[in-house]
mmCIF file of C-alpha atoms in Angstrom:
data_model
loop_
_atom_site.group_PDB
_atom_site.id
_atom_site.type_symbol
_atom_site.label_atom_id
_atom_site.label_comp_id
_atom_site.label_asym_id
_atom_site.label_seq_id
_atom_site.Cartn_x
_atom_site.Cartn_y
_atom_site.Cartn_z
ATOM 1 C CA UNK A 9 -106.346 49.497 115.839
ATOM 2 C CA UNK A 10 -102.949 47.948 116.618
ATOM 3 C CA UNK A 11 -103.948 44.711 114.891
ATOM 4 C CA UNK A 12 -104.446 46.617 111.629
ATOM 5 C CA UNK A 13 -100.745 47.467 111.582
ATOM 6 C CA UNK A 14 -98.685 44.867 109.640
ATOM 7 C CA UNK A 15 -95.757 44.942 112.119
ATOM 8 C CA UNK A 16 -97.698 44.623 115.369
ATOM 9 C CA UNK A 17 -97.628 40.829 115.740
ATOM 10 C CA UNK A 18 -93.925 40.751 114.833
ATOM 11 C CA UNK A 19 -93.256 43.357 117.522
ATOM 12 C CA UNK A 20 -95.157 41.288 120.114
ATOM 13 C CA UNK A 21 -93.163 38.171 119.203
ATOM 14 C CA UNK A 22 -89.912 40.107 119.538
ATOM 15 C CA UNK A 23 -90.854 41.437 123.002
ATOM 16 C CA UNK A 24 -92.278 38.117 124.186
ATOM 17 C CA UNK A 25 -89.277 35.907 123.463
ATOM 18 C CA UNK A 26 -86.827 37.557 125.850
ATOM 19 C CA UNK A 27 -84.899 35.508 128.385
ATOM 20 C CA UNK A 28 -86.587 35.687 131.808
ATOM 21 C CA UNK A 29 -85.766 33.210 134.572
ATOM 22 C CA UNK A 30 -88.168 32.021 137.270
ATOM 23 C CA UNK A 31 -91.415 30.120 137.747
ATOM 24 C CA UNK A 32 -94.137 30.340 135.081
ATOM 25 C CA UNK A 33 -96.374 32.942 136.780
ATOM 26 C CA UNK A 34 -93.392 35.171 137.586
ATOM 27 C CA UNK A 35 -92.212 35.002 133.956
ATOM 28 C CA UNK A 36 -95.753 35.709 132.719
ATOM 29 C CA UNK A 37 -96.033 38.819 134.897
ATOM 30 C CA UNK A 38 -92.604 40.053 133.787
ATOM 31 C CA UNK A 39 -93.418 39.416 130.105
ATOM 32 C CA UNK A 40 -96.652 41.416 130.341
ATOM 33 C CA UNK A 41 -94.957 44.276 132.182
ATOM 34 C CA UNK A 42 -92.164 44.386 129.598
ATOM 35 C CA UNK A 43 -94.644 44.267 126.696
ATOM 36 C CA UNK A 44 -96.796 47.007 128.238
ATOM 37 C CA UNK A 45 -93.846 49.410 128.417
ATOM 38 C CA UNK A 46 -92.833 48.644 124.833
ATOM 39 C CA UNK A 47 -96.375 48.890 123.467
ATOM 40 C CA UNK A 48 -96.679 52.412 124.872
ATOM 41 C CA UNK A 49 -93.439 53.436 123.151
ATOM 42 C CA UNK A 50 -94.404 51.676 119.921
ATOM 43 C CA UNK A 51 -97.872 53.241 119.917
ATOM 44 C CA UNK A 52 -96.405 56.722 120.327
ATOM 45 C CA UNK A 53 -93.846 56.187 117.554
ATOM 46 C CA UNK A 54 -96.238 54.555 115.064
ATOM 47 C CA UNK A 55 -99.586 56.221 115.747
ATOM 48 C CA UNK A 56 -98.573 59.327 117.677
ATOM 49 C CA UNK A 57 -101.178 61.534 119.332
ATOM 50 C CA UNK A 58 -104.554 60.405 117.955
ATOM 51 C CA UNK A 59 -106.392 63.652 118.651
ATOM 52 C CA UNK A 60 -103.573 65.855 117.353
ATOM 53 C CA UNK A 61 -103.469 63.736 114.179
ATOM 54 C CA UNK A 62 -107.229 64.144 113.770
ATOM 55 C CA UNK A 63 -107.034 67.938 114.089
ATOM 56 C CA UNK A 64 -104.116 68.102 111.659
ATOM 57 C CA UNK A 65 -105.898 65.919 109.089
ATOM 58 C CA UNK A 66 -109.106 67.945 109.391
ATOM 59 C CA UNK A 67 -107.081 71.079 108.672
ATOM 60 C CA UNK A 68 -105.436 69.405 105.668
ATOM 61 C CA UNK A 69 -108.847 68.408 104.341
ATOM 62 C CA UNK A 70 -110.230 71.932 104.752
ATOM 63 C CA UNK A 71 -107.219 73.439 102.979
ATOM 64 C CA UNK A 72 -107.545 70.887 100.194
ATOM 65 C CA UNK A 73 -111.238 71.652 99.702
ATOM 66 C CA UNK A 74 -110.548 75.419 99.724
ATOM 67 C CA UNK A 75 -107.921 74.839 97.045
ATOM 68 C CA UNK A 76 -110.420 72.874 94.951
ATOM 69 C CA UNK A 77 -113.021 75.623 95.342
ATOM 70 C CA UNK A 78 -110.493 78.133 94.038
ATOM 71 C CA UNK A 79 -108.794 76.143 91.271
ATOM 72 C CA UNK A 80 -111.505 73.622 90.407
ATOM 73 C CA UNK A 81 -111.374 69.833 90.197
ATOM 74 C CA UNK A 82 -108.654 68.083 88.233
ATOM 75 C CA UNK A 83 -107.076 64.635 88.384
ATOM 76 C CA UNK A 84 -104.272 65.754 90.686
ATOM 77 C CA UNK A 85 -106.552 67.505 93.188
ATOM 78 C CA UNK A 86 -108.991 64.576 93.221
ATOM 79 C CA UNK A 87 -106.165 62.118 94.020
ATOM 80 C CA UNK A 88 -104.787 64.414 96.727
ATOM 81 C CA UNK A 89 -108.223 64.835 98.300
ATOM 82 C CA UNK A 90 -108.823 61.075 98.253
ATOM 83 C CA UNK A 91 -105.496 60.444 100.002
ATOM 84 C CA UNK A 92 -106.400 62.871 102.788
ATOM 85 C CA UNK A 93 -109.910 61.394 103.075
ATOM 86 C CA UNK A 94 -108.531 57.860 103.410
ATOM 87 C CA UNK A 95 -106.140 59.021 106.138
ATOM 88 C CA UNK A 96 -108.972 60.903 107.900
ATOM 89 C CA UNK A 97 -111.329 57.901 107.863
ATOM 90 C CA UNK A 98 -108.602 55.691 109.356
ATOM 91 C CA UNK A 99 -108.112 58.182 112.193
ATOM 92 C CA UNK A 100 -111.881 58.408 112.772
ATOM 93 C CA UNK A 101 -112.062 54.602 112.968
ATOM 94 C CA UNK A 102 -109.206 54.552 115.487
ATOM 95 C CA UNK A 103 -110.927 57.272 117.531
ATOM 96 C CA UNK A 104 -114.154 55.267 117.621
ATOM 97 C CA UNK A 105 -112.295 52.159 118.762
ATOM 98 C CA UNK A 106 -110.520 54.210 121.442
ATOM 99 C CA UNK A 107 -113.757 55.549 122.927
ATOM 100 C CA UNK A 108 -115.531 52.240 122.456
ATOM 101 C CA UNK A 109 -112.914 50.522 124.634
ATOM 102 C CA UNK A 110 -113.033 53.345 127.158
ATOM 103 C CA UNK A 111 -116.844 53.201 127.356
ATOM 104 C CA UNK A 112 -116.952 49.376 127.447
ATOM 105 C CA UNK A 113 -120.332 49.481 125.665
ATOM 106 C CA UNK A 114 -121.556 46.025 124.776
ATOM 107 C CA UNK A 115 -124.653 46.707 122.704
ATOM 108 C CA UNK A 116 -122.947 48.399 119.744
ATOM 109 C CA UNK A 117 -120.379 46.073 118.241
ATOM 110 C CA UNK A 118 -119.471 47.586 114.878
ATOM 111 C CA UNK A 119 -120.112 50.562 112.629
ATOM 112 C CA UNK A 120 -121.673 53.931 113.361
ATOM 113 C CA UNK A 121 -119.191 56.610 114.346
ATOM 114 C CA UNK A 122 -120.752 57.252 117.726
ATOM 115 C CA UNK A 123 -117.652 58.814 119.251
ATOM 116 C CA UNK A 124 -119.782 61.312 121.197
ATOM 117 C CA UNK A 125 -121.853 58.473 122.672
ATOM 118 C CA UNK A 126 -118.747 56.475 123.585
ATOM 119 C CA UNK A 127 -117.090 59.567 125.057
ATOM 120 C CA UNK A 128 -120.124 60.372 127.229
ATOM 121 C CA UNK A 129 -120.408 56.743 128.361
ATOM 122 C CA UNK A 130 -116.714 56.642 129.281
ATOM 123 C CA UNK A 131 -117.071 59.832 131.321
ATOM 124 C CA UNK A 132 -120.144 58.372 133.063
ATOM 125 C CA UNK A 133 -118.240 55.180 133.946
ATOM 126 C CA UNK A 134 -115.395 57.246 135.342
ATOM 127 C CA UNK A 135 -117.724 59.404 137.458
ATOM 128 C CA UNK A 136 -119.743 56.413 138.705
ATOM 129 C CA UNK A 137 -116.732 54.280 139.645
ATOM 130 C CA UNK A 138 -114.738 57.016 141.344
ATOM 131 C CA UNK A 139 -114.834 57.291 145.144
ATOM 132 C CA UNK A 140 -114.448 61.030 145.626
ATOM 133 C CA UNK A 141 -114.446 61.013 149.443
ATOM 134 C CA UNK A 142 -114.218 58.513 152.283
ATOM 135 C CA UNK A 143 -114.506 58.666 156.057
ATOM 136 C CA UNK A 144 -111.483 56.992 157.676
ATOM 137 C CA UNK A 145 -111.434 56.736 161.461
ATOM 138 C CA UNK A 146 -114.110 59.404 161.687
ATOM 139 C CA UNK A 147 -112.145 61.849 159.504
ATOM 140 C CA UNK A 148 -113.302 62.609 155.962
ATOM 141 C CA UNK A 149 -110.648 62.641 153.234
ATOM 142 C CA UNK A 150 -110.708 63.423 149.516
ATOM 143 C CA UNK A 151 -107.089 62.436 148.785
ATOM 144 C CA UNK A 152 -106.873 59.666 146.178
ATOM 145 C CA UNK A 153 -103.795 58.008 147.715
ATOM 146 C CA UNK A 154 -105.404 57.829 151.193
ATOM 147 C CA UNK A 155 -108.669 56.447 149.745
ATOM 148 C CA UNK A 156 -106.732 53.874 147.704
ATOM 149 C CA UNK A 157 -104.652 52.719 150.679
ATOM 150 C CA UNK A 158 -107.736 52.400 152.889
ATOM 151 C CA UNK A 159 -109.522 50.280 150.262
ATOM 152 C CA UNK A 160 -106.467 48.039 149.841
ATOM 153 C CA UNK A 161 -105.990 47.598 153.578
ATOM 154 C CA UNK A 162 -109.692 46.823 154.041
ATOM 155 C CA UNK A 163 -109.631 43.918 151.583
ATOM 156 C CA UNK A 164 -106.273 42.636 152.827
ATOM 157 C CA UNK A 165 -107.759 42.494 156.325
ATOM 158 C CA UNK A 166 -111.022 40.980 155.083
ATOM 159 C CA UNK A 167 -109.457 38.245 152.963
ATOM 160 C CA UNK A 168 -106.660 37.302 155.344
ATOM 161 C CA UNK A 169 -108.609 37.206 158.614
ATOM 162 C CA UNK A 170 -108.038 33.987 160.574
ATOM 163 C CA UNK A 171 -111.288 32.098 161.172
ATOM 164 C CA UNK A 172 -110.052 31.192 164.685
ATOM 165 C CA UNK A 173 -110.470 27.398 164.290
ATOM 166 C CA UNK A 174 -107.613 24.982 164.810
ATOM 167 C CA UNK A 175 -107.182 21.957 162.525
ATOM 168 C CA UNK A 176 -109.218 19.622 164.747
ATOM 169 C CA UNK A 177 -112.092 22.110 165.091
ATOM 170 C CA UNK A 178 -112.201 22.600 161.321
ATOM 171 C CA UNK A 179 -112.266 18.842 160.748
ATOM 172 C CA UNK A 180 -115.063 18.401 163.306
ATOM 173 C CA UNK A 181 -117.056 21.174 161.628
ATOM 174 C CA UNK A 182 -116.608 19.678 158.159
ATOM 175 C CA UNK A 183 -117.771 16.272 159.392
ATOM 176 C CA UNK A 184 -121.167 17.770 160.245
ATOM 177 C CA UNK A 185 -121.714 18.900 156.644
ATOM 178 C CA UNK A 186 -123.605 16.424 154.464
ATOM 179 C CA UNK A 187 -121.593 15.330 151.409
ATOM 180 C CA UNK A 188 -123.320 16.014 148.081
ATOM 181 C CA UNK A 189 -120.314 15.552 145.752
ATOM 182 C CA UNK A 190 -118.965 12.068 145.049
ATOM 183 C CA UNK A 191 -115.306 11.167 144.461
ATOM 184 C CA UNK A 192 -115.597 11.292 140.657
ATOM 185 C CA UNK A 193 -117.128 14.777 140.742
ATOM 186 C CA UNK A 194 -114.530 15.925 143.252
ATOM 187 C CA UNK A 195 -111.655 14.746 141.050
ATOM 188 C CA UNK A 196 -113.156 16.619 138.096
ATOM 189 C CA UNK A 197 -113.498 19.808 140.173
ATOM 190 C CA UNK A 198 -109.931 19.800 141.497
ATOM 191 C CA UNK A 199 -108.297 18.588 138.268
ATOM 192 C CA UNK A 200 -106.011 20.984 136.409
ATOM 193 C CA UNK A 201 -108.003 22.285 133.400
ATOM 194 C CA UNK A 202 -106.739 21.576 129.906
ATOM 195 C CA UNK A 203 -105.375 24.329 127.663
ATOM 196 C CA UNK A 204 -108.509 24.044 125.492
ATOM 197 C CA UNK A 205 -110.776 24.669 128.490
ATOM 198 C CA UNK A 206 -108.728 27.662 129.593
ATOM 199 C CA UNK A 207 -108.787 29.101 126.074
ATOM 200 C CA UNK A 208 -112.536 28.508 125.748
ATOM 201 C CA UNK A 209 -113.175 30.284 129.074
ATOM 202 C CA UNK A 210 -110.977 33.278 128.197
ATOM 203 C CA UNK A 211 -112.392 33.642 124.681
ATOM 204 C CA UNK A 212 -115.975 33.477 125.972
ATOM 205 C CA UNK A 213 -115.602 36.827 127.791
ATOM 206 C CA UNK A 214 -116.428 40.130 126.172
ATOM 207 C CA UNK A 215 -113.117 41.492 124.873
ATOM 208 C CA UNK A 216 -113.823 45.101 125.883
ATOM 209 C CA UNK A 217 -114.593 44.502 129.551
ATOM 210 C CA UNK A 218 -112.722 46.320 132.312
ATOM 211 C CA UNK A 219 -108.945 46.107 132.500
ATOM 212 C CA UNK A 220 -107.323 43.395 134.587
ATOM 213 C CA UNK A 221 -104.718 44.107 137.288
ATOM 214 C CA UNK A 222 -102.040 43.929 134.565
ATOM 215 C CA UNK A 223 -103.686 46.757 132.624
ATOM 216 C CA UNK A 224 -104.552 44.661 129.551
ATOM 217 C CA UNK A 225 -108.023 44.269 128.029
ATOM 218 C CA UNK A 226 -109.072 40.687 127.295
ATOM 219 C CA UNK A 227 -108.969 41.668 123.623
ATOM 220 C CA UNK A 228 -105.158 41.674 123.841
ATOM 221 C CA UNK A 229 -105.057 38.013 124.850
#
């Protein structure tokens, strides 16, 4: 829904071209963090509370239709009703996109205001993915911070465990493995990919998949 706003891309350009020093990955992380903070502020200022806006517009529409029932149709009332209807349909479209992203449903791409379906799917994802309790050192806990820390520590330990081989042992082990990749293939595998290949890989993913560690959907990129 942000892309429908005429000033969104200009706002992104303004936030992106700030002066940040450091290596490329550090600057990238800082840019994204800075943009994320500003997008939240911008979204609140421009779009406001989506669900409050929907309720307010529904009330406006009901009042308008009551007025028409009492006074009858005329050119002024028709124009006023159309303005409210246009605003209401825009909000409904934004609501559908909101729940569609939350539900991460892949089979329904466009159309059909299935906000109830998207809402139920999002709630199901949340319930399925949530670890409500965990046994740590023989003691069961339901505290989110303790569960989160245990999960983080588990993977840090798993992914940083030393295999126990010294350099010579590793080399001796590798020498026993039959080579199936030639030098040309190896150079292709370890070569730095071109910008076109990176772009093709990123754009091949579904844009509404789960958030990355930076909190952005692929759709943003």
